[in-house]
Amino acid sequence: MDPVKYIKGGVARNIAECMSKIGTRPFMISVVGNDMAGDFLLNHWRLSGLCTEGAVYELLGLFAYISYAQENFLTPNWIYRFRSRISSAPLLMLDANLPYESLKAACTISVVKGQRIAPIAEFIACTTPNEIELIAMANALSPSVKYNFHKMDQCKDKAETVEHLFEMLRLPMFFLLEKGIKLLIVTLGSKGVFLCWKRHINFMNNQHKCKHTPFSTQLLEKLDGCFASETHVNLYRESSSRTCVFHLPAISASVVSLVGAGDCLVAGVLSALCGGLDFMPSVAVGVAIAKASVESETNIPDTISAGSVADDARRILLSAKRLW
């Protein structure tokens, strides 16, 4: 009989672990089972030197009832207990599987999955859907027009594939921007990401919340000057009504496992923003860390090299193409 192997998982937990490995210290508000698996997760968290104050035990220890646990333990009252933590954080990341009341509580203190984003769209600065989730979000906010997405057949010409994807996703992307979402990062798997916004966003208005780490300092140094061209220099000076869309390509990787790649992308973006990078370089960092993830057997790579990430992020930025 093959041995049973425990692998640490969970979207928010994966993101938090990845952030901690690249120098950012996240505070996670979550629910874990009062069982062996829950203890396994919490012990790893403590060994990483991170705070477990925000984790509430689900006393039944039944991980199968994850929706029940979220709705009965991750309540607005539990979230309000950490009001000072949330309000003082440079960024707030939400796993939008939470109930609407909990999502709204966290959002209102700080100032998704599919349809649950609709009631709180006005609070959302950035969201990272894939193609299917993007369509679900747009349809949840659109009572009359319904958007569709059909996966295309494999195309040898990557540029043609990207252009075709953009034409299919352009209208729902623009619709979500009109509804108040500030920045869309649409993940396209091996084809990279679409980065879409309507006005330049400064995620770190309070610069005193920005904490430089050795990891972020190395990124800042290596990525300096990646936007030397006139197109990029003038990008942020354009009219606030002008919508911009860029394609940032993925880098070729020796794929071992795809599990955790999306979580690492989000973690890289968040950590880079907290470290003082602007949002486009931060997304490039996220794509680079996602590459490291797919080359790892575990959800989160054991080690993440700042030098390698910076080099890959630089290549991504220099290959970025403006689509709109």
Tab-separated table of C-alpha atoms in Angstrom:
chain	number	residue	atom	x	y	z
A	1	MET	CA	0.000	0.000	0.000
A	2	ASP	CA	1.322	3.414	-0.918
A	3	PRO	CA	1.977	5.761	2.017
A	4	VAL	CA	-0.432	8.625	2.677
A	5	LYS	CA	1.181	11.982	2.098
A	6	TYR	CA	-0.037	15.211	3.706
A	7	ILE	CA	0.434	18.335	1.605
A	8	LYS	CA	-0.380	21.745	3.011
A	9	GLY	CA	-3.065	23.473	0.957
A	10	GLY	CA	-5.918	25.949	0.880
A	11	VAL	CA	-5.913	29.068	-1.301
A	12	ALA	CA	-5.488	31.698	1.413
A	13	ARG	CA	-3.037	29.520	3.341
A	14	ASN	CA	-0.952	28.907	0.209
A	15	ILE	CA	-0.841	32.636	-0.513
A	16	ALA	CA	0.163	33.443	3.054
A	17	GLU	CA	2.923	30.795	3.102
A	18	CYS	CA	4.338	32.014	-0.198
A	19	MET	CA	4.307	35.623	1.025
A	20	SER	CA	6.159	34.615	4.174
A	21	LYS	CA	8.868	32.920	2.076
A	22	ILE	CA	9.574	36.118	0.156
A	23	GLY	CA	9.908	38.351	3.182
A	24	THR	CA	6.353	39.596	3.808
A	25	ARG	CA	4.668	38.807	7.132
A	26	PRO	CA	0.958	38.210	6.488
A	27	PHE	CA	-1.760	38.062	9.142
A	28	MET	CA	-4.325	35.411	8.222
A	29	ILE	CA	-7.914	35.264	9.472
A	30	SER	CA	-9.145	31.744	8.838
A	31	VAL	CA	-10.873	28.634	10.175
A	32	VAL	CA	-9.131	25.289	10.699
A	33	GLY	CA	-10.375	21.933	11.906
A	34	ASN	CA	-9.630	20.775	15.445
A	35	ASP	CA	-8.067	17.608	14.114
A	36	MET	CA	-4.771	16.210	12.869
A	37	ALA	CA	-4.909	18.123	9.600
A	38	GLY	CA	-5.714	21.381	11.401
A	39	ASP	CA	-2.877	20.853	13.877
A	40	PHE	CA	-0.530	20.090	10.986
A	41	LEU	CA	-1.359	23.439	9.373
A	42	LEU	CA	-1.163	25.494	12.567
A	43	ASN	CA	2.111	23.924	13.702
A	44	HIS	CA	3.688	24.747	10.349
A	45	TRP	CA	2.389	28.307	10.676
A	46	ARG	CA	3.918	28.676	14.140
A	47	LEU	CA	7.240	27.189	13.025
A	48	SER	CA	7.340	29.848	10.313
A	49	GLY	CA	7.215	32.475	13.059
A	50	LEU	CA	3.791	33.745	12.015
A	51	CYS	CA	0.838	34.731	14.201
A	52	THR	CA	-2.055	32.254	14.592
A	53	GLU	CA	-4.302	34.671	16.485
A	54	GLY	CA	-6.660	35.016	13.512
A	55	ALA	CA	-7.316	31.261	13.167
A	56	VAL	CA	-10.512	29.953	14.764
A	57	TYR	CA	-10.941	26.226	15.430
A	58	GLU	CA	-13.870	24.443	13.807
A	59	LEU	CA	-14.645	22.127	16.709
A	60	LEU	CA	-16.325	19.384	14.686
A	61	GLY	CA	-13.107	18.760	12.821
A	62	LEU	CA	-14.994	17.956	9.619
A	63	PHE	CA	-13.121	19.472	6.711
A	64	ALA	CA	-15.767	18.198	4.283
A	65	TYR	CA	-18.187	20.791	5.609
A	66	ILE	CA	-16.060	23.699	4.500
A	67	SER	CA	-19.036	25.896	3.529
A	68	TYR	CA	-20.628	25.274	6.930
A	69	ALA	CA	-17.392	26.192	8.684
A	70	GLN	CA	-16.983	29.416	6.729
A	71	GLU	CA	-20.530	30.591	7.335
A	72	ASN	CA	-20.646	29.676	11.019
A	73	PHE	CA	-17.138	30.586	12.159
A	74	LEU	CA	-15.756	33.262	9.809
A	75	THR	CA	-18.554	35.640	10.766
A	76	PRO	CA	-18.517	39.458	10.719
A	77	ASN	CA	-18.166	39.414	14.517
A	78	TRP	CA	-15.000	37.313	14.286
A	79	ILE	CA	-13.595	39.574	11.574
A	80	TYR	CA	-14.410	42.733	13.569
A	81	ARG	CA	-12.164	41.418	16.364
A	82	PHE	CA	-9.221	42.186	14.093
A	83	ARG	CA	-10.375	45.647	13.037
A	84	SER	CA	-7.053	47.281	13.974
A	85	ARG	CA	-5.053	44.631	12.101
A	86	ILE	CA	-7.132	45.071	8.948
A	87	SER	CA	-7.268	48.862	9.003
A	88	SER	CA	-3.497	49.154	9.502
A	89	ALA	CA	-2.577	46.584	6.839
A	90	PRO	CA	-1.082	47.890	3.580
A	91	LEU	CA	-3.332	45.521	1.597
A	92	LEU	CA	-6.297	43.253	2.295
A	93	MET	CA	-6.700	39.991	0.348
A	94	LEU	CA	-10.049	38.170	0.410
A	95	ASP	CA	-10.858	34.631	-0.656
A	96	ALA	CA	-14.293	35.340	-2.129
A	97	ASN	CA	-15.717	31.952	-1.118
A	98	LEU	CA	-16.733	33.687	2.114
A	99	PRO	CA	-20.369	34.650	2.812
A	100	TYR	CA	-21.447	38.093	1.620
A	101	GLU	CA	-21.764	39.472	5.174
A	102	SER	CA	-18.183	38.486	6.012
A	103	LEU	CA	-16.820	39.864	2.732
A	104	LYS	CA	-18.574	43.177	3.297
A	105	ALA	CA	-17.384	43.380	6.902
A	106	ALA	CA	-13.750	42.951	5.861
A	107	CYS	CA	-14.086	45.395	2.948
A	108	THR	CA	-15.699	48.174	4.967
A	109	ILE	CA	-13.022	47.944	7.637
A	110	SER	CA	-10.231	48.288	5.114
A	111	VAL	CA	-11.351	51.226	3.049
A	112	VAL	CA	-14.230	36.733	-5.379
A	113	LYS	CA	-15.542	33.958	-6.114
A	114	GLY	CA	-17.764	34.264	-9.203
A	115	GLN	CA	-21.150	35.729	-8.352
A	116	ARG	CA	-20.360	36.644	-4.746
A	117	ILE	CA	-18.322	39.596	-5.923
A	118	ALA	CA	-21.429	41.404	-7.227
A	119	PRO	CA	-22.641	43.045	-3.990
A	120	ILE	CA	-19.155	44.258	-3.026
A	121	ALA	CA	-17.736	45.292	-6.416
A	122	GLU	CA	-17.569	48.931	-5.306
A	123	PHE	CA	-15.041	47.981	-2.615
A	124	ILE	CA	-12.742	45.885	-4.818
A	125	ALA	CA	-9.425	47.381	-5.904
A	126	CYS	CA	-8.125	44.299	-7.710
A	127	THR	CA	-9.340	40.829	-8.585
A	128	THR	CA	-7.566	37.889	-10.258
A	129	PRO	CA	-10.111	35.703	-12.102
A	130	ASN	CA	-9.408	33.165	-14.786
A	131	GLU	CA	-11.445	33.325	-18.002
A	132	ILE	CA	-14.443	31.405	-16.614
A	133	GLU	CA	-14.510	33.338	-13.329
A	134	LEU	CA	-14.285	36.625	-15.242
A	135	ILE	CA	-17.427	35.729	-17.201
A	136	ALA	CA	-19.236	34.666	-14.002
A	137	MET	CA	-18.399	37.975	-12.314
A	138	ALA	CA	-19.538	40.036	-15.292
A	139	ASN	CA	-22.783	38.087	-15.617
A	140	ALA	CA	-23.500	38.480	-11.890
A	141	LEU	CA	-23.333	42.254	-12.323
A	142	SER	CA	-25.183	42.359	-15.654
A	143	PRO	CA	-28.947	41.727	-15.407
A	144	SER	CA	-29.579	42.145	-19.137
A	145	VAL	CA	-26.463	41.322	-21.182
A	146	LYS	CA	-24.951	37.876	-20.655
A	147	TYR	CA	-21.346	37.146	-21.599
A	148	ASN	CA	-19.997	33.838	-22.852
A	149	PHE	CA	-16.580	32.266	-23.223
A	150	HIS	CA	-15.659	29.251	-25.324
A	151	LYS	CA	-12.217	27.724	-25.032
A	152	MET	CA	-10.547	27.864	-28.400
A	153	ASP	CA	-8.809	24.996	-30.146
A	154	GLN	CA	-5.060	24.760	-29.715
A	155	CYS	CA	-3.338	27.337	-31.897
A	156	LYS	CA	0.341	27.184	-32.807
A	157	ASP	CA	0.647	30.962	-33.128
A	158	LYS	CA	0.799	32.289	-29.555
A	159	ALA	CA	0.340	35.898	-30.646
A	160	GLU	CA	-2.796	34.960	-32.562
A	161	THR	CA	-4.097	33.036	-29.548
A	162	VAL	CA	-3.593	36.018	-27.241
A	163	GLU	CA	-5.319	38.386	-29.670
A	164	HIS	CA	-8.247	35.982	-29.994
A	165	LEU	CA	-8.559	35.640	-26.214
A	166	PHE	CA	-8.515	39.401	-25.821
A	167	GLU	CA	-11.336	39.822	-28.328
A	168	MET	CA	-13.413	37.219	-26.480
A	169	LEU	CA	-12.785	38.717	-23.025
A	170	ARG	CA	-12.571	42.421	-23.839
A	171	LEU	CA	-16.226	43.315	-23.234
A	172	PRO	CA	-16.620	41.581	-19.840
A	173	MET	CA	-13.279	43.045	-18.706
A	174	PHE	CA	-14.327	46.558	-19.653
A	175	PHE	CA	-17.739	46.018	-18.067
A	176	LEU	CA	-16.191	45.100	-14.694
A	177	LEU	CA	-13.994	48.197	-14.818
A	178	GLU	CA	-17.110	50.303	-15.422
A	179	LYS	CA	-18.689	48.682	-12.372
A	180	GLY	CA	-15.934	49.982	-10.118
A	181	ILE	CA	-13.208	47.344	-10.014
A	182	LYS	CA	-9.926	49.231	-10.343
A	183	LEU	CA	-7.573	46.560	-11.683
A	184	LEU	CA	-8.201	43.225	-13.375
A	185	ILE	CA	-5.542	40.531	-13.576
A	186	VAL	CA	-7.050	37.847	-15.807
A	187	THR	CA	-5.019	34.654	-15.562
A	188	LEU	CA	-4.591	32.713	-18.813
A	189	GLY	CA	-2.529	29.734	-17.658
A	190	SER	CA	0.461	29.106	-19.916
A	191	LYS	CA	-0.454	32.185	-21.962
A	192	GLY	CA	0.272	34.591	-19.097
A	193	VAL	CA	-2.112	37.301	-17.887
A	194	PHE	CA	-4.131	40.254	-19.098
A	195	LEU	CA	-3.602	43.356	-16.978
A	196	CYS	CA	-6.489	45.782	-17.356
A	197	TRP	CA	-7.281	49.126	-15.680
A	198	LYS	CA	-9.060	52.390	-16.374
A	199	ARG	CA	-6.833	54.762	-14.433
A	200	HIS	CA	-3.447	54.528	-12.787
A	201	ILE	CA	-3.813	53.124	-9.292
A	202	ASN	CA	-1.559	53.816	-6.354
A	203	PHE	CA	-2.179	50.849	-4.089
A	204	MET	CA	0.202	52.219	-1.481
A	205	ASN	CA	-1.140	55.722	-0.819
A	206	ASN	CA	0.192	55.448	2.722
A	207	GLN	CA	3.868	54.949	1.999
A	208	HIS	CA	4.661	54.459	5.695
A	209	LYS	CA	2.854	51.100	5.419
A	210	CYS	CA	5.279	50.050	2.706
A	211	LYS	CA	7.996	47.825	4.203
A	212	HIS	CA	11.101	47.144	2.169
A	213	THR	CA	12.628	43.717	2.694
A	214	PRO	CA	15.865	42.268	1.306
A	215	PHE	CA	13.702	40.438	-1.256
A	216	SER	CA	11.782	43.541	-2.375
A	217	THR	CA	14.934	45.673	-2.393
A	218	GLN	CA	16.588	43.266	-4.829
A	219	LEU	CA	13.473	43.346	-7.007
A	220	LEU	CA	13.419	47.151	-7.024
A	221	GLU	CA	17.078	47.304	-8.030
A	222	LYS	CA	16.821	44.743	-10.849
A	223	LEU	CA	13.523	45.979	-12.273
A	224	ASP	CA	14.521	49.633	-12.334
A	225	GLY	CA	14.438	50.954	-15.897
A	226	CYS	CA	12.227	48.240	-17.398
A	227	PHE	CA	9.816	50.933	-18.597
A	228	ALA	CA	12.342	53.100	-20.377
A	229	SER	CA	10.381	53.358	-23.619
A	230	GLU	CA	8.201	56.383	-24.317
A	231	THR	CA	5.102	54.195	-24.426
A	232	HIS	CA	5.605	53.042	-20.876
A	233	VAL	CA	6.772	56.387	-19.532
A	234	ASN	CA	3.617	58.115	-20.792
A	235	LEU	CA	1.353	55.278	-19.718
A	236	TYR	CA	0.443	56.707	-16.340
A	237	ARG	CA	-0.056	60.254	-17.661
A	238	GLU	CA	-2.995	59.363	-19.876
A	239	SER	CA	-6.550	60.534	-19.276
A	240	SER	CA	-8.296	58.914	-16.339
A	241	SER	CA	-11.037	57.779	-18.724
A	242	ARG	CA	-8.641	55.794	-20.926
A	243	THR	CA	-8.762	52.033	-20.480
A	244	CYS	CA	-5.427	50.207	-20.748
A	245	VAL	CA	-4.862	46.513	-21.357
A	246	PHE	CA	-1.477	44.780	-21.383
A	247	HIS	CA	-0.563	41.181	-22.004
A	248	LEU	CA	2.232	39.860	-19.797
A	249	PRO	CA	3.485	36.513	-21.121
A	250	ALA	CA	4.277	33.469	-19.035
A	251	ILE	CA	7.837	32.153	-19.133
A	252	SER	CA	8.550	28.630	-20.356
A	253	ALA	CA	8.816	26.227	-17.440
A	254	SER	CA	9.569	22.569	-16.782
A	255	VAL	CA	6.155	21.711	-15.384
A	256	VAL	CA	6.020	19.354	-12.402
A	257	SER	CA	2.683	20.379	-10.873
A	258	LEU	CA	0.185	23.136	-11.646
A	259	VAL	CA	-1.345	23.080	-8.162
A	260	GLY	CA	-0.580	26.288	-6.289
A	261	ALA	CA	0.569	28.332	-9.285
A	262	GLY	CA	-2.339	30.769	-9.127
A	263	ASP	CA	-1.879	31.187	-5.384
A	264	CYS	CA	1.814	31.947	-5.863
A	265	LEU	CA	0.962	34.510	-8.537
A	266	VAL	CA	-1.321	36.361	-6.109
A	267	ALA	CA	1.247	36.088	-3.312
A	268	GLY	CA	3.947	37.547	-5.527
A	269	VAL	CA	1.750	40.469	-6.564
A	270	LEU	CA	0.778	41.262	-2.969
A	271	SER	CA	4.315	41.007	-1.601
A	272	ALA	CA	5.756	43.157	-4.380
A	273	LEU	CA	3.108	45.839	-3.808
A	274	CYS	CA	3.799	45.791	-0.064
A	275	GLY	CA	7.504	46.091	-0.878
A	276	GLY	CA	7.044	49.312	-2.835
A	277	LEU	CA	6.767	48.171	-6.474
A	278	ASP	CA	4.161	49.638	-8.817
A	279	PHE	CA	1.366	47.356	-9.944
A	280	MET	CA	2.717	46.290	-13.367
A	281	PRO	CA	6.135	45.183	-12.051
A	282	SER	CA	4.293	43.536	-9.148
A	283	VAL	CA	2.205	41.459	-11.556
A	284	ALA	CA	5.376	40.467	-13.422
A	285	VAL	CA	6.843	39.304	-10.104
A	286	GLY	CA	3.692	37.263	-9.495
A	287	VAL	CA	3.965	35.587	-12.900
A	288	ALA	CA	7.639	34.817	-12.223
A	289	ILE	CA	6.864	33.210	-8.848
A	290	ALA	CA	4.051	31.199	-10.457
A	291	LYS	CA	6.710	29.788	-12.794
A	292	ALA	CA	8.760	28.696	-9.770
A	293	SER	CA	5.638	27.030	-8.379
A	294	VAL	CA	4.888	24.873	-11.436
A	295	GLU	CA	8.481	23.618	-11.329
A	296	SER	CA	8.037	22.459	-7.713
A	297	GLU	CA	6.491	19.239	-6.358
A	298	THR	CA	4.866	21.127	-3.486
A	299	ASN	CA	2.163	23.791	-3.727
A	300	ILE	CA	4.674	26.398	-2.583
A	301	PRO	CA	8.362	26.086	-3.547
A	302	ASP	CA	10.639	25.316	-0.606
A	303	THR	CA	12.909	28.195	-1.575
A	304	ILE	CA	12.278	31.200	-3.800
A	305	SER	CA	15.325	33.027	-5.171
A	306	ALA	CA	14.973	36.812	-5.345
A	307	GLY	CA	17.581	36.930	-8.099
A	308	SER	CA	15.818	34.362	-10.285
A	309	VAL	CA	12.418	35.964	-9.724
A	310	ALA	CA	13.806	39.410	-10.558
A	311	ASP	CA	15.460	38.130	-13.750
A	312	ASP	CA	12.261	36.389	-14.884
A	313	ALA	CA	10.111	39.401	-13.980
A	314	ARG	CA	12.404	41.647	-15.998
A	315	ARG	CA	12.052	39.383	-19.050
A	316	ILE	CA	8.269	39.431	-18.624
A	317	LEU	CA	8.141	43.227	-18.411
A	318	LEU	CA	10.345	43.680	-21.455
A	319	SER	CA	8.064	41.302	-23.401
A	320	ALA	CA	4.825	42.953	-22.264
A	321	LYS	CA	2.561	44.058	-25.095
A	322	ARG	CA	-0.096	46.733	-24.992
A	323	LEU	CA	-3.397	45.529	-26.479
A	324	TRP	CA	-5.621	48.556	-25.790
